[in-house]
Short mmCIF file of C-alpha atoms and ligand atoms in Angstrom, two decimals:
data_model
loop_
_atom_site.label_atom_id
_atom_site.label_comp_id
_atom_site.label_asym_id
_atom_site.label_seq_id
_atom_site.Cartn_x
_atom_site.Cartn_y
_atom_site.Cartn_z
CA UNK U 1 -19.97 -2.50 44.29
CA UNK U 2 -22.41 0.93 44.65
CA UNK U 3 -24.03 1.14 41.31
CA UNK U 4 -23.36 4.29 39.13
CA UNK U 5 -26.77 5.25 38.66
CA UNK U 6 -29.35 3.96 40.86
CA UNK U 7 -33.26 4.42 39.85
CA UNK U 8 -35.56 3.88 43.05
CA UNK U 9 -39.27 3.41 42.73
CA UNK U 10 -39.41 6.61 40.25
CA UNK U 11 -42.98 8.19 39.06
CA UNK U 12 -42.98 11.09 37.03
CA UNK U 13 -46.26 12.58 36.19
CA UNK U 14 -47.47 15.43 33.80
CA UNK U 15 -50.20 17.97 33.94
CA UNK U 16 -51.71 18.49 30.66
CA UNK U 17 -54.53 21.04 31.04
CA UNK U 18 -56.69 18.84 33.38
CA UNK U 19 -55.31 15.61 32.14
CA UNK U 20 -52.65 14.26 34.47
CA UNK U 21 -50.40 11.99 32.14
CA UNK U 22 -48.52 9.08 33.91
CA UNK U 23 -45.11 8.65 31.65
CA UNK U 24 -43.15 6.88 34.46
CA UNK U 25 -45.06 4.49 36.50
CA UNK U 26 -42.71 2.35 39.14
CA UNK U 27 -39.29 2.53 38.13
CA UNK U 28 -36.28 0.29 39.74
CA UNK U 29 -32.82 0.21 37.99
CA UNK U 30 -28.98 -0.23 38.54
CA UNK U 31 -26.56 0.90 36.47
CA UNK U 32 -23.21 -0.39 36.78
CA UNK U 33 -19.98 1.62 35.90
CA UNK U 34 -18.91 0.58 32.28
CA UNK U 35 -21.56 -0.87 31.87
CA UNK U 36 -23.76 0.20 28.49
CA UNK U 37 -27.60 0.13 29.30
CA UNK U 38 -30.02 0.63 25.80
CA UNK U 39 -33.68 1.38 26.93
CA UNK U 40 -36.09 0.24 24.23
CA UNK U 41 -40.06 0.61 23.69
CA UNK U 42 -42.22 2.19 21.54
CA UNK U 43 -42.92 5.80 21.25
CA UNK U 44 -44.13 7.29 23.97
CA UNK U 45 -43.67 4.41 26.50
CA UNK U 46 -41.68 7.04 28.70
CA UNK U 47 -38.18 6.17 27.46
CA UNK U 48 -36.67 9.96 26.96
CA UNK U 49 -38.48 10.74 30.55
CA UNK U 50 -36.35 8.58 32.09
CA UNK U 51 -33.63 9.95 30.76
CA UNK U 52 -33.86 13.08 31.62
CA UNK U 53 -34.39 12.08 35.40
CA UNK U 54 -31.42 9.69 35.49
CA UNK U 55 -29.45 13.07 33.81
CA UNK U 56 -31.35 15.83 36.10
CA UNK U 57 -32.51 17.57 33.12
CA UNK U 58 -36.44 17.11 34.39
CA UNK U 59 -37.13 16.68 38.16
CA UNK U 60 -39.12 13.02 39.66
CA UNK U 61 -43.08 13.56 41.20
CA UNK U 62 -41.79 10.81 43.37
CA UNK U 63 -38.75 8.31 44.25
CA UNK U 64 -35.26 8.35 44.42
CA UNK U 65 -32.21 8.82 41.79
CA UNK U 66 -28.53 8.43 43.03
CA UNK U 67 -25.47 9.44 40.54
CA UNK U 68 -22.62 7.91 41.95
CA UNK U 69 -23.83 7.95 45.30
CA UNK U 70 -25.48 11.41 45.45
CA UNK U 71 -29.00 11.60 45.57
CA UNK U 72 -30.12 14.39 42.56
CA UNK U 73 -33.43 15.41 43.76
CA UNK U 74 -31.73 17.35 46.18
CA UNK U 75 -29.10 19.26 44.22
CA UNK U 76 -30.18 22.60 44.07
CA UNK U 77 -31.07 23.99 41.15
CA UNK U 78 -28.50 26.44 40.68
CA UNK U 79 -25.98 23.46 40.85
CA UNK U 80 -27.39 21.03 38.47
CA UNK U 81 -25.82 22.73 35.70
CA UNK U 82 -22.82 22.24 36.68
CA UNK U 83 -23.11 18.87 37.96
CA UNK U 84 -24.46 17.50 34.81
CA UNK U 85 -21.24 19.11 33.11
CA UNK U 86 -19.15 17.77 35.41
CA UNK U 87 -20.40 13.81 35.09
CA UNK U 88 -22.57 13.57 31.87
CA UNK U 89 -22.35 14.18 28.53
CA UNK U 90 -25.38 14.28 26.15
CA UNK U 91 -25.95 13.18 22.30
CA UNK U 92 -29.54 13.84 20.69
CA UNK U 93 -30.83 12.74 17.71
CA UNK U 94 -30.88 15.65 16.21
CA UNK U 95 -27.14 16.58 16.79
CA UNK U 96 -28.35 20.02 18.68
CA UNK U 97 -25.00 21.75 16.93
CA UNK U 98 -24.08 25.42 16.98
CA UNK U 99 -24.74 26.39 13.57
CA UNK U 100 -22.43 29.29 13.50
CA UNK U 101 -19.39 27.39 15.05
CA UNK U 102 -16.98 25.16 13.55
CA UNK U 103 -17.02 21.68 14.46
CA UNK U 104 -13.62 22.23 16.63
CA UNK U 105 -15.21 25.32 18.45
CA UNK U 106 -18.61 23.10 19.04
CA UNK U 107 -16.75 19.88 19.96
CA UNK U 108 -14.44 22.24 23.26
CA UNK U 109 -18.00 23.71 24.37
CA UNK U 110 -18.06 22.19 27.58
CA UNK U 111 -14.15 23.18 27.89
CA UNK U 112 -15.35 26.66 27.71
CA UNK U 113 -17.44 26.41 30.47
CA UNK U 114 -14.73 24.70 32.71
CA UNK U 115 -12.74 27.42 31.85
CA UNK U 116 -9.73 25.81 30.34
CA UNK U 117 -7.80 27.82 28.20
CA UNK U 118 -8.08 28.44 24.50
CA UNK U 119 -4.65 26.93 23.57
CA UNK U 120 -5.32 22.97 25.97
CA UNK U 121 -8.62 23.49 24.71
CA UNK U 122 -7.58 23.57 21.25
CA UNK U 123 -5.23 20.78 21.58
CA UNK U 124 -7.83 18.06 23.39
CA UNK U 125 -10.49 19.33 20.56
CA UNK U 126 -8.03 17.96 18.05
CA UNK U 127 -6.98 15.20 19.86
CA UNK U 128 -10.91 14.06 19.99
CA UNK U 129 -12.09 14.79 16.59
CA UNK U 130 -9.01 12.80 15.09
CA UNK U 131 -10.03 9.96 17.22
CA UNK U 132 -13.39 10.17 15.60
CA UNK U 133 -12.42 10.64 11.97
CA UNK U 134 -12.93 14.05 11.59
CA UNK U 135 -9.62 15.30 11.57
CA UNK U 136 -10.54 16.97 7.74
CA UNK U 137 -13.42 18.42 8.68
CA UNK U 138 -12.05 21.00 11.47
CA UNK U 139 -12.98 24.21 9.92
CA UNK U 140 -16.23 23.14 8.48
CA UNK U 141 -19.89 23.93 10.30
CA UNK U 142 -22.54 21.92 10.88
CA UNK U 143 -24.15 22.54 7.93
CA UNK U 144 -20.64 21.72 5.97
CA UNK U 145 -21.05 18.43 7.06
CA UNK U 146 -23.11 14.74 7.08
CA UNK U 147 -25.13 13.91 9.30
CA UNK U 148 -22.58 11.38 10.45
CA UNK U 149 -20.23 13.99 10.37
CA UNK U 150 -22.30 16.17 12.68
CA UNK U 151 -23.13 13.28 14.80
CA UNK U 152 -19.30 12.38 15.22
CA UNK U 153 -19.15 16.03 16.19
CA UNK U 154 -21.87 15.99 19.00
CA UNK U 155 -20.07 12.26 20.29
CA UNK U 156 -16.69 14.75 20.46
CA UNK U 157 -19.00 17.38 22.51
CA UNK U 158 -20.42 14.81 24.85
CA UNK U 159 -17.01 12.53 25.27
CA UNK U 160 -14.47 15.60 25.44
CA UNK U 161 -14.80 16.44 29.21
CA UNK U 162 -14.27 12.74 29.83
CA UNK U 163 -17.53 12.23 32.04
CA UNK U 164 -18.22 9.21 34.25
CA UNK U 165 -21.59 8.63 32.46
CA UNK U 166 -23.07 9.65 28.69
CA UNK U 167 -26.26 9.49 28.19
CA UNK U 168 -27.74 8.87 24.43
CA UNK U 169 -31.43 9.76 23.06
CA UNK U 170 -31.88 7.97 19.58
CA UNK U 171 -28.16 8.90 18.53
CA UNK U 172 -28.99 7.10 15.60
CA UNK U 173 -32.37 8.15 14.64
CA UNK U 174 -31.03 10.72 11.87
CA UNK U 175 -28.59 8.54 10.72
CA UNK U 176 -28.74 5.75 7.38
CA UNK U 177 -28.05 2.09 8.65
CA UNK U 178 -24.02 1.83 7.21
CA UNK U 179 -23.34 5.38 9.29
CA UNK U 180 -25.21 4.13 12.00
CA UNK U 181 -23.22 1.36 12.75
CA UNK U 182 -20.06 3.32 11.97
CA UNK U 183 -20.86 5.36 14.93
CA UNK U 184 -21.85 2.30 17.49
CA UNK U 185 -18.94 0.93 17.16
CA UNK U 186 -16.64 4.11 17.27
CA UNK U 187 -18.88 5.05 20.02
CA UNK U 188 -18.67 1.29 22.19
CA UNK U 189 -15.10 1.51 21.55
CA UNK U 190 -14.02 4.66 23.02
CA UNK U 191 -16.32 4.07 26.17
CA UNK U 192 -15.33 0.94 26.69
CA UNK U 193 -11.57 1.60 26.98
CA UNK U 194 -12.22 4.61 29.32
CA UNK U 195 -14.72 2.48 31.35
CA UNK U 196 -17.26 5.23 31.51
CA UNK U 197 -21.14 4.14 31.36
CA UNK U 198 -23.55 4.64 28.68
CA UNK U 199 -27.23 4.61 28.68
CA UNK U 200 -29.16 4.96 24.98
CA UNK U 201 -32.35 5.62 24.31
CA UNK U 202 -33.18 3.50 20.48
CA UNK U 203 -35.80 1.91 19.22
CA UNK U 204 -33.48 0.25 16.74
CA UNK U 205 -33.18 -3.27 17.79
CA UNK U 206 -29.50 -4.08 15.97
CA UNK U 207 -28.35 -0.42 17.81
CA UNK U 208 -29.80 -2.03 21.21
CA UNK U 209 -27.33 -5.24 20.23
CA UNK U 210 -24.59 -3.96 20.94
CA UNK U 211 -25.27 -2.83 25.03
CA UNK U 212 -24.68 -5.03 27.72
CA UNK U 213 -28.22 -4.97 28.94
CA UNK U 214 -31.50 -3.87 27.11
CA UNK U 215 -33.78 -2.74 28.99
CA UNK U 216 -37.92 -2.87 28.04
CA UNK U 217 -40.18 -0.35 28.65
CA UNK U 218 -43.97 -0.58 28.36
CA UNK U 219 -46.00 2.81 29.05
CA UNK U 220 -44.17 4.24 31.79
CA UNK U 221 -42.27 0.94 33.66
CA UNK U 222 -40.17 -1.82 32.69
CA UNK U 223 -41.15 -4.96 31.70
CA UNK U 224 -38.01 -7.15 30.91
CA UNK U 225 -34.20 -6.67 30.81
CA UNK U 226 -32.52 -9.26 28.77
CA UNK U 227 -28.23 -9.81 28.49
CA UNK U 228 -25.86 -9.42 25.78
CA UNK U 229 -27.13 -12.50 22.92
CA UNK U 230 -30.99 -12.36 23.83
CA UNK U 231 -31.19 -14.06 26.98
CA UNK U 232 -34.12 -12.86 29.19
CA UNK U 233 -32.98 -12.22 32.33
CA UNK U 234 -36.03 -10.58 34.33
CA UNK U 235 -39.37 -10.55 33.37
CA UNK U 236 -42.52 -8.78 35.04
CA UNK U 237 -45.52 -9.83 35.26
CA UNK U 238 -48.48 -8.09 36.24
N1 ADP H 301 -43.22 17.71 28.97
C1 ADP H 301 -44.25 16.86 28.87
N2 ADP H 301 -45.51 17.29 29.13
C2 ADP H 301 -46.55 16.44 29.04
N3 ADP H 301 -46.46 15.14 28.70
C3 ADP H 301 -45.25 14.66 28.43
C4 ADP H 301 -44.08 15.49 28.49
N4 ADP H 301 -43.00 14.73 28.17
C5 ADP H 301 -43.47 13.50 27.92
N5 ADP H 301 -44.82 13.45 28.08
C6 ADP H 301 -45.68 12.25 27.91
O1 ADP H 301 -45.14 11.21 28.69
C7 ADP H 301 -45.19 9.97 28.00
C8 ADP H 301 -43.79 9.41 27.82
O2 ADP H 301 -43.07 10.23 26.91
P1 ADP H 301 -41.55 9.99 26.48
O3 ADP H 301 -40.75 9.72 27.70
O4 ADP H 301 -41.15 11.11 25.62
O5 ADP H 301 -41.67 8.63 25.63
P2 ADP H 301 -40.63 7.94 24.63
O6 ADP H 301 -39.32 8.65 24.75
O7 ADP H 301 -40.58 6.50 25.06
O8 ADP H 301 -41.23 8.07 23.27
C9 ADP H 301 -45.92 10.25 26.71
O9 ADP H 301 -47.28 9.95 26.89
C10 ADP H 301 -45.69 11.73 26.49
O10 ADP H 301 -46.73 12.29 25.73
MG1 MG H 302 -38.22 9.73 23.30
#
């Protein structure tokens, strides 16, 4: 089977003043579908760069990324916004709600820019906040709420379009250690019945326990991927 997402020999480079900054250095990955990928390191070893080349939110200096058998680098800019809406969804760490919207109008966002219409819209906004606990909090705005609460909110936003592939940056960095594993496991569940993919960013190693592959990352490639339980599966050496 064609993987989902498929990573091929990726460099990404920054310019800083006259300083050119390696943050991806070599990178080779498959992503299965359903499968649920958590990229660890520590800061700065070019996790969130990855990211947002695997999402087409930042484009490669060099190498190849495929989303279900499309090569990215050569969707045109004017389309990447809408092909990112129409396979991904997004959760940040810092929830990256609409302060003046309610947590139903935030959570039907990307239903707005499909275009559905304000009554389905309504309806599936419901339907998803209920399935994350939040059918009390409705009405309330972002800053009406937890940051659990705001974070179930954001997983509504990112899940409601039902994408092929969400894609997590430190969902859980905000978040104390009894909400955080409220949300994993609301989170694992829900993907894993709709077989969609996920690939999270943490460096918390009990958030990274619950993927089916961890992937290590060690200034700007990766080092080791290990299976569900701890067993190392690949290891690089240099
Ligand atoms: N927009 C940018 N401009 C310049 N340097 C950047 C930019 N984004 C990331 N970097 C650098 O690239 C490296 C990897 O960063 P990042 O992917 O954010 O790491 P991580 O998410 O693992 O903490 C770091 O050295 C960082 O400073
Ligand atoms: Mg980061």
């Amino acid at each position: 089977m064609t993987p989902i997402i498929e990573v091929r020999s990726l460099i990404k480079k920054y310019r800083v003043g006259t300083e050119i900054i390696t943050a991806l250095d070599g990178v080779d990955l498959q992503i299965k579908k359903g499968e649920f990928i958590a990229i660890v390191g520590t800061s700065g070893s070019g996790k969130s760069t990855l990211l947002n080349m695997m999402s087409g939110l930042e484009r490669p200096t060099k190498g190849e990324i495929w989303i279900n058998n499309i090569l990215i680098n050569k969707v045109k800019e004017k389309d990447m916004a809408a092909f990112r809406r129409s396979y991904m969804g997004f959760v940040f760490q810092s929830f990256n709600l609409l302060a003046s919207l309610t947590a139903l109008e935030n959570a039907v966002l990307p239903l707005i820019l499909q275009g559905m219409r304000s009554k389905e819209r309504s309806k599936r906004g419901r339907e998803m906040l209920k399935i994350l606990g939040l059918e009390n909090r409705m009405s309330n705005k972002p800053s009406q709420m937890s940051g659990g609460q705001q974070q179930r909110v954001s997983i509504a936003r990112a899940l409601i379009n039902n994408p092929k592939i969400i894609f997590c940056d430190e969902p859980t960095g905000n978040l104390d250690t009894k909400t955080t594993k409220e949300i994993m496991e609301l989170l694992t569940t829900t993907i894993k019945e709709k077989g969609q993919t996920l690939v999270m960013v943490t460096h918390d190693r009990d958030v990274a326990g619950y993927a089916d592959r961890i992937i290590h990352m060690v200034d700007g490639i990766i080092t080791s991927e290990e299976n569900k339980g701890g067993v190392l599966v690949n290891e690089k050496v240099n």
